[in-house]
Amino acid sequence: MPHVDRDGVYFLPPEVRATLEVKAFEADPARSELHRLDASFRRDVVAALMPAWPADLWTDGPDVAAAAEVWNARLGRRVSTHQDLFASAHQDLLAEAERAVRTAWEPSRALPALLSPASTPELSRDLTWAVEQFRFGPVEKDTPGFDAAVLVGSVALAAWLSHRLPTGDPVRAALPTALAAVRDRLAAPGLVLDLNGLTDLAEFRKAAGAPSEVGEGWERYGAVVLPTYRSHCISALRPALLDVAGTDPFLRVLRGGRPPFDVEVAVRLARDPRFEAALGDPGDPVAGERDGDGTWWPQDPARSVPGLVAEVAKEYGLGGDAAALYLMLLAIPDPTDRNTARWTGWKPTRLKAARAELAATDLVVEAKRTRAGRSLFLPGGWTDPKSPHVPLERWKLPLVGDLVAEAHAPLGVIAPTEPAAELYRRAWQRVRESDAPRFEELKVPRHRGR
C-alpha cells in the first residue's frame, strides 16, 4: 500500500503509478478507502498476502485468497459486477460525487454500498446501542454497521444520483433496492441515531418537562434520548418512536428554533413515498423517445410533461423551447446552462434562442451571479448556499423542503426529492394559484431628515 498516508490526488510518484498501471484519478479513491482503515488492520491484510512458504511469492505470487478472507471478515464482501465502483465508466461519476456530496460517510464508501447493500455491513447489519458517558455508541466496537453517518451519506448520495443520472442508467436503477435496505435498518426497534448536537441537560429538562422513560444513565422524551451522566450530552434519536410523519414534538424543543438536524431530515426523506418515487423508474417518456443508449432525462419537461409545456406556451405566448426552459427555471434547483443542455440534448444555438426568447419577457431576470452557471433567473429573493452548491431563488425553497435551511444544506446536497414530472406540476400549480415568482416591495419606515 505505497504512500497510503499521503494526501492529494498525485500521492503516488509517476514511476509507482506506471508499475501499478493505474492513473492518478483511479488510485485516489482507493487511497481514501484504505486511509480510513486503522494501520493494524492494513498490516493484517498485507501479512496475509505472504504465502505459507515465502519462496512461493516469486513463483505463485501473493496469497490473494487469504488476504481477501481477512478483508471480508471485517468489511464484508463486495460483489463484483459491471456496476463495480472502480469500473472505468464510473470513475468520473465518483469524482464528481465526491466534489458535490459532502457527508461524513463519503461517496467513495457510500457508492459501492448503494450498488450492493446486501453485501455491505453498513447497510445490512444492525448494531446494539448503549450509553457511553455523554453520548450513545455501538456495543460492537470496531464493527461496521448502520449508524447516523451511514444514513445521511446513503440518503444524500441517493438523492444526488437520482438527479445526476438519467432513467435507464444501471447505477440509478440500483437506488430503489438501496433505499429498501435503508428502510429495513431504520425499522430496527433498538436503533439509536446520534444527532451530533451538544445539549444542556438542565435547560432541556426545564423546557421538556417530565421524561417518557428513565433508564440507567439515560432519559427518553418521546423519540429523543439523552445520556444523563454529565451536564452536557450528545442527544440521540429513536426512529422507531417517531410518528407517521417522521416528527416528534421533543425534537422541536431540542432544536430550540434551529433548523432540523441532518439525521432528522434523512429519516423523513428515506420514509417519504415521494422520495421513493423519485428514485424509481418513471417508465418511458410521455412524448419523444429514449436516447440511443436506452436512457432519457425526466428533467426534460418536453418529454416528461409535454402537456404542461403546451399550457405554459399558450399562457405566455411562448415557443415550445422557451416554455420548457421556463419550467426548468421554475422548478429545478440547479437549471444551469450545462445541466439544461444535458437534459434536453439541445445544441448551443437552440439553447441560446430559447434563452433569448424567454429573456424578452418579464417572467425572468437576466443577470450575472457568481457560481450560478446561468444568466436567467426568477424574479425575487435569492439564497446562496456554500460551494459546491449553486445559488438558487428563494421561491424554490418549498420545492426542495428541508434540503435547504437558511442557506445551509443539512444533507450536503441540494436535489429534487420527488419525480421531476410531479415537481413541474407542483411549481406550475403555485403559479396558477397566484403565487408566481415576483419581486416584493421592501417597506422601510420613514424617519425625519435623511
mmCIF file of N, CA and C in Angstrom, residues 311-387:
data_model
loop_
_atom_site.group_PDB
_atom_site.id
_atom_site.type_symbol
_atom_site.label_atom_id
_atom_site.label_comp_id
_atom_site.label_asym_id
_atom_site.label_seq_id
_atom_site.Cartn_x
_atom_site.Cartn_y
_atom_site.Cartn_z
ATOM 1 N N GLU A 311 -49.253 24.125 -22.182
ATOM 2 C CA GLU A 311 -50.075 25.055 -21.397
ATOM 3 C C GLU A 311 -49.310 26.330 -21.082
ATOM 4 N N VAL A 312 -48.039 26.196 -20.706
ATOM 5 C CA VAL A 312 -47.207 27.367 -20.406
ATOM 6 C C VAL A 312 -47.004 28.195 -21.672
ATOM 7 N N ALA A 313 -46.746 27.511 -22.775
ATOM 8 C CA ALA A 313 -46.546 28.224 -24.034
ATOM 9 C C ALA A 313 -47.783 29.031 -24.419
ATOM 10 N N LYS A 314 -48.959 28.447 -24.252
ATOM 11 C CA LYS A 314 -50.209 29.137 -24.592
ATOM 12 C C LYS A 314 -50.461 30.303 -23.634
ATOM 13 N N GLU A 315 -50.187 30.090 -22.343
ATOM 14 C CA GLU A 315 -50.441 31.118 -21.330
ATOM 15 C C GLU A 315 -49.628 32.380 -21.588
ATOM 16 N N TYR A 316 -48.377 32.218 -22.008
ATOM 17 C CA TYR A 316 -47.478 33.370 -22.131
ATOM 18 C C TYR A 316 -47.103 33.682 -23.582
ATOM 19 N N GLY A 317 -47.663 32.956 -24.519
ATOM 20 C CA GLY A 317 -47.338 33.214 -25.914
ATOM 21 C C GLY A 317 -45.905 32.871 -26.265
ATOM 22 N N LEU A 318 -45.396 31.793 -25.722
ATOM 23 C CA LEU A 318 -44.010 31.388 -25.941
ATOM 24 C C LEU A 318 -43.932 30.215 -26.909
ATOM 25 N N GLY A 319 -42.764 30.049 -27.495
ATOM 26 C CA GLY A 319 -42.497 28.848 -28.242
ATOM 27 C C GLY A 319 -42.274 27.677 -27.301
ATOM 28 N N GLY A 320 -42.281 26.479 -27.848
ATOM 29 C CA GLY A 320 -42.145 25.292 -27.014
ATOM 30 C C GLY A 320 -40.839 25.234 -26.235
ATOM 31 N N ASP A 321 -39.732 25.606 -26.868
ATOM 32 C CA ASP A 321 -38.437 25.557 -26.181
ATOM 33 C C ASP A 321 -38.374 26.565 -25.040
ATOM 34 N N ALA A 322 -38.853 27.791 -25.281
ATOM 35 C CA ALA A 322 -38.836 28.816 -24.236
ATOM 36 C C ALA A 322 -39.733 28.410 -23.064
ATOM 37 N N ALA A 323 -40.879 27.794 -23.366
ATOM 38 C CA ALA A 323 -41.783 27.331 -22.306
ATOM 39 C C ALA A 323 -41.141 26.221 -21.493
ATOM 40 N N ALA A 324 -40.456 25.293 -22.172
ATOM 41 C CA ALA A 324 -39.765 24.217 -21.457
ATOM 42 C C ALA A 324 -38.657 24.788 -20.581
ATOM 43 N N LEU A 325 -37.911 25.749 -21.087
ATOM 44 C CA LEU A 325 -36.845 26.375 -20.304
ATOM 45 C C LEU A 325 -37.411 27.077 -19.077
ATOM 46 N N TYR A 326 -38.547 27.755 -19.240
ATOM 47 C CA TYR A 326 -39.164 28.438 -18.100
ATOM 48 C C TYR A 326 -39.561 27.435 -17.013
ATOM 49 N N LEU A 327 -40.107 26.296 -17.409
ATOM 50 C CA LEU A 327 -40.474 25.286 -16.418
ATOM 51 C C LEU A 327 -39.251 24.782 -15.668
ATOM 52 N N MET A 328 -38.136 24.601 -16.370
ATOM 53 C CA MET A 328 -36.914 24.155 -15.700
ATOM 54 C C MET A 328 -36.410 25.212 -14.719
ATOM 55 N N LEU A 329 -36.448 26.471 -15.138
ATOM 56 C CA LEU A 329 -36.050 27.557 -14.231
ATOM 57 C C LEU A 329 -36.989 27.640 -13.034
ATOM 58 N N LEU A 330 -38.245 27.314 -13.252
ATOM 59 C CA LEU A 330 -39.265 27.450 -12.220
ATOM 60 C C LEU A 330 -39.144 26.370 -11.148
ATOM 61 N N ALA A 331 -38.799 25.140 -11.528
ATOM 62 C CA ALA A 331 -38.947 24.008 -10.611
ATOM 63 C C ALA A 331 -37.645 23.353 -10.173
ATOM 64 N N ILE A 332 -36.615 23.366 -11.012
ATOM 65 C CA ILE A 332 -35.394 22.619 -10.728
ATOM 66 C C ILE A 332 -34.413 23.502 -9.957
ATOM 67 N N PRO A 333 -33.772 22.999 -8.901
ATOM 68 C CA PRO A 333 -32.880 23.853 -8.106
ATOM 69 C C PRO A 333 -31.609 24.276 -8.841
ATOM 70 N N ASP A 334 -31.158 23.500 -9.833
ATOM 71 C CA ASP A 334 -29.884 23.818 -10.491
ATOM 72 C C ASP A 334 -30.006 23.782 -12.011
ATOM 73 N N PRO A 335 -30.862 24.634 -12.608
ATOM 74 C CA PRO A 335 -31.023 24.626 -14.070
ATOM 75 C C PRO A 335 -29.911 25.409 -14.762
ATOM 76 N N THR A 336 -28.671 25.019 -14.528
ATOM 77 C CA THR A 336 -27.553 25.701 -15.176
ATOM 78 C C THR A 336 -27.614 25.453 -16.680
ATOM 79 N N ASP A 337 -26.902 26.269 -17.433
ATOM 80 C CA ASP A 337 -26.877 26.076 -18.885
ATOM 81 C C ASP A 337 -26.351 24.681 -19.221
ATOM 82 N N ARG A 338 -25.353 24.239 -18.484
ATOM 83 C CA ARG A 338 -24.774 22.922 -18.741
ATOM 84 C C ARG A 338 -25.790 21.816 -18.467
ATOM 85 N N ASN A 339 -26.495 21.907 -17.322
ATOM 86 C CA ASN A 339 -27.495 20.893 -16.998
ATOM 87 C C ASN A 339 -28.656 20.903 -17.985
ATOM 88 N N THR A 340 -29.098 22.104 -18.346
ATOM 89 C CA THR A 340 -30.218 22.218 -19.287
ATOM 90 C C THR A 340 -29.878 21.556 -20.619
ATOM 91 N N ALA A 341 -28.658 21.786 -21.096
ATOM 92 C CA ALA A 341 -28.232 21.168 -22.346
ATOM 93 C C ALA A 341 -28.153 19.650 -22.199
ATOM 94 N N ARG A 342 -27.700 19.178 -21.044
ATOM 95 C CA ARG A 342 -27.601 17.732 -20.819
ATOM 96 C C ARG A 342 -28.982 17.090 -20.826
ATOM 97 N N TRP A 343 -29.949 17.717 -20.124
ATOM 98 C CA TRP A 343 -31.281 17.131 -20.010
ATOM 99 C C TRP A 343 -32.033 17.124 -21.339
ATOM 100 N N THR A 344 -31.905 18.203 -22.087
ATOM 101 C CA THR A 344 -32.696 18.347 -23.317
ATOM 102 C C THR A 344 -31.987 17.825 -24.555
ATOM 103 N N GLY A 345 -30.643 17.812 -24.525
ATOM 104 C CA GLY A 345 -29.897 17.451 -25.719
ATOM 105 C C GLY A 345 -29.815 18.578 -26.732
ATOM 106 N N TRP A 346 -30.215 19.799 -26.330
ATOM 107 C CA TRP A 346 -30.178 20.927 -27.246
ATOM 108 C C TRP A 346 -28.738 21.328 -27.569
ATOM 109 N N LYS A 347 -28.517 21.734 -28.809
ATOM 110 C CA LYS A 347 -27.242 22.304 -29.211
ATOM 111 C C LYS A 347 -27.174 23.757 -28.719
ATOM 112 N N PRO A 348 -25.958 24.331 -28.632
ATOM 113 C CA PRO A 348 -25.824 25.708 -28.115
ATOM 114 C C PRO A 348 -26.698 26.726 -28.831
ATOM 115 N N THR A 349 -26.841 26.599 -30.149
ATOM 116 C CA THR A 349 -27.658 27.573 -30.894
ATOM 117 C C THR A 349 -29.117 27.518 -30.469
ATOM 118 N N ARG A 350 -29.632 26.310 -30.284
ATOM 119 C CA ARG A 350 -31.037 26.150 -29.877
ATOM 120 C C ARG A 350 -31.256 26.671 -28.463
ATOM 121 N N LEU A 351 -30.325 26.367 -27.564
ATOM 122 C CA LEU A 351 -30.446 26.829 -26.182
ATOM 123 C C LEU A 351 -30.356 28.354 -26.122
ATOM 124 N N LYS A 352 -29.467 28.929 -26.921
ATOM 125 C CA LYS A 352 -29.329 30.391 -26.944
ATOM 126 C C LYS A 352 -30.608 31.048 -27.433
ATOM 127 N N ALA A 353 -31.250 30.458 -28.439
ATOM 128 C CA ALA A 353 -32.502 31.020 -28.967
ATOM 129 C C ALA A 353 -33.615 30.955 -27.928
ATOM 130 N N ALA A 354 -33.709 29.851 -27.188
ATOM 131 C CA ALA A 354 -34.737 29.724 -26.147
ATOM 132 C C ALA A 354 -34.500 30.737 -25.034
ATOM 133 N N ARG A 355 -33.229 30.918 -24.648
ATOM 134 C CA ARG A 355 -32.913 31.905 -23.603
ATOM 135 C C ARG A 355 -33.277 33.308 -24.059
ATOM 136 N N ALA A 356 -32.971 33.633 -25.311
ATOM 137 C CA ALA A 356 -33.256 34.979 -25.828
ATOM 138 C C ALA A 356 -34.759 35.246 -25.846
ATOM 139 N N GLU A 357 -35.546 34.264 -26.267
ATOM 140 C CA GLU A 357 -36.998 34.449 -26.307
ATOM 141 C C GLU A 357 -37.564 34.642 -24.896
ATOM 142 N N LEU A 358 -37.078 33.844 -23.952
ATOM 143 C CA LEU A 358 -37.582 33.953 -22.581
ATOM 144 C C LEU A 358 -37.114 35.245 -21.921
ATOM 145 N N ALA A 359 -35.877 35.665 -22.222
ATOM 146 C CA ALA A 359 -35.336 36.892 -21.636
ATOM 147 C C ALA A 359 -36.110 38.127 -22.076
ATOM 148 N N ALA A 360 -36.791 38.053 -23.212
ATOM 149 C CA ALA A 360 -37.557 39.195 -23.718
ATOM 150 C C ALA A 360 -38.875 39.385 -22.984
ATOM 151 N N THR A 361 -39.223 38.481 -22.071
ATOM 152 C CA THR A 361 -40.460 38.597 -21.282
ATOM 153 C C THR A 361 -40.137 39.120 -19.894
ATOM 154 N N ASP A 362 -41.200 39.403 -19.116
ATOM 155 C CA ASP A 362 -40.988 39.826 -17.732
ATOM 156 C C ASP A 362 -41.093 38.647 -16.761
ATOM 157 N N LEU A 363 -41.041 37.418 -17.307
ATOM 158 C CA LEU A 363 -41.106 36.230 -16.454
ATOM 159 C C LEU A 363 -39.791 35.967 -15.741
ATOM 160 N N VAL A 364 -38.688 36.470 -16.312
ATOM 161 C CA VAL A 364 -37.367 36.192 -15.768
ATOM 162 C C VAL A 364 -36.551 37.471 -15.710
ATOM 163 N N VAL A 365 -35.437 37.379 -15.029
ATOM 164 C CA VAL A 365 -34.486 38.482 -14.934
ATOM 165 C C VAL A 365 -33.169 38.007 -15.529
ATOM 166 N N GLU A 366 -32.574 38.817 -16.393
ATOM 167 C CA GLU A 366 -31.276 38.472 -16.980
ATOM 168 C C GLU A 366 -30.188 39.161 -16.178
ATOM 169 N N ALA A 367 -29.225 38.382 -15.676
ATOM 170 C CA ALA A 367 -28.202 38.953 -14.802
ATOM 171 C C ALA A 367 -26.999 38.024 -14.740
ATOM 172 N N LYS A 368 -25.929 38.510 -14.094
ATOM 173 C CA LYS A 368 -24.741 37.704 -13.815
ATOM 174 C C LYS A 368 -24.645 37.494 -12.303
ATOM 175 N N ARG A 369 -24.586 36.239 -11.895
ATOM 176 C CA ARG A 369 -24.487 35.923 -10.476
ATOM 177 C C ARG A 369 -23.422 34.853 -10.283
ATOM 178 N N THR A 370 -22.597 35.046 -9.295
ATOM 179 C CA THR A 370 -21.451 34.174 -9.064
ATOM 180 C C THR A 370 -21.870 32.723 -8.865
ATOM 181 N N ARG A 371 -21.192 31.820 -9.561
ATOM 182 C CA ARG A 371 -21.365 30.368 -9.444
ATOM 183 C C ARG A 371 -22.725 29.869 -9.923
ATOM 184 N N ALA A 372 -23.549 30.728 -10.505
ATOM 185 C CA ALA A 372 -24.902 30.310 -10.889
ATOM 186 C C ALA A 372 -24.902 29.414 -12.122
ATOM 187 N N GLY A 373 -23.959 29.642 -13.044
ATOM 188 C CA GLY A 373 -23.906 28.815 -14.234
ATOM 189 C C GLY A 373 -25.029 29.085 -15.215
ATOM 190 N N ARG A 374 -25.688 30.215 -15.085
ATOM 191 C CA ARG A 374 -26.775 30.589 -15.993
ATOM 192 C C ARG A 374 -26.951 32.099 -15.941
ATOM 193 N N SER A 375 -27.717 32.623 -16.902
ATOM 194 C CA SER A 375 -27.918 34.075 -16.977
ATOM 195 C C SER A 375 -29.362 34.481 -16.762
ATOM 196 N N LEU A 376 -30.288 33.519 -16.672
ATOM 197 C CA LEU A 376 -31.694 33.827 -16.455
ATOM 198 C C LEU A 376 -32.122 33.338 -15.074
ATOM 199 N N PHE A 377 -32.904 34.190 -14.382
ATOM 200 C CA PHE A 377 -33.323 33.881 -13.020
ATOM 201 C C PHE A 377 -34.774 34.289 -12.814
ATOM 202 N N LEU A 378 -35.408 33.651 -11.857
ATOM 203 C CA LEU A 378 -36.754 34.063 -11.473
ATOM 204 C C LEU A 378 -36.666 35.353 -10.676
ATOM 205 N N PRO A 379 -37.622 36.259 -10.851
ATOM 206 C CA PRO A 379 -37.605 37.485 -10.043
ATOM 207 C C PRO A 379 -37.890 37.170 -8.583
ATOM 208 N N GLY A 380 -37.230 37.918 -7.694
ATOM 209 C CA GLY A 380 -37.466 37.708 -6.270
ATOM 210 C C GLY A 380 -36.184 37.465 -5.503
ATOM 211 N N GLY A 381 -36.338 37.006 -4.267
ATOM 212 C CA GLY A 381 -35.197 36.799 -3.385
ATOM 213 C C GLY A 381 -34.271 35.700 -3.856
ATOM 214 N N TRP A 382 -33.109 35.627 -3.231
ATOM 215 C CA TRP A 382 -32.006 34.779 -3.680
ATOM 216 C C TRP A 382 -31.305 34.208 -2.457
ATOM 217 N N THR A 383 -30.975 32.923 -2.496
ATOM 218 C CA THR A 383 -30.215 32.324 -1.395
ATOM 219 C C THR A 383 -28.957 31.702 -1.967
ATOM 220 N N ASP A 384 -27.883 31.768 -1.205
ATOM 221 C CA ASP A 384 -26.570 31.383 -1.729
ATOM 222 C C ASP A 384 -25.886 30.391 -0.794
ATOM 223 N N PRO A 385 -26.228 29.098 -0.891
ATOM 224 C CA PRO A 385 -25.529 28.096 -0.090
ATOM 225 C C PRO A 385 -24.048 28.056 -0.467
ATOM 226 N N LYS A 386 -23.244 27.564 0.448
ATOM 227 C CA LYS A 386 -21.812 27.493 0.202
ATOM 228 C C LYS A 386 -21.505 26.515 -0.927
ATOM 229 N N SER A 387 -20.388 26.767 -1.606
ATOM 230 C CA SER A 387 -19.909 25.842 -2.626
ATOM 231 C C SER A 387 -19.722 24.451 -2.004
#
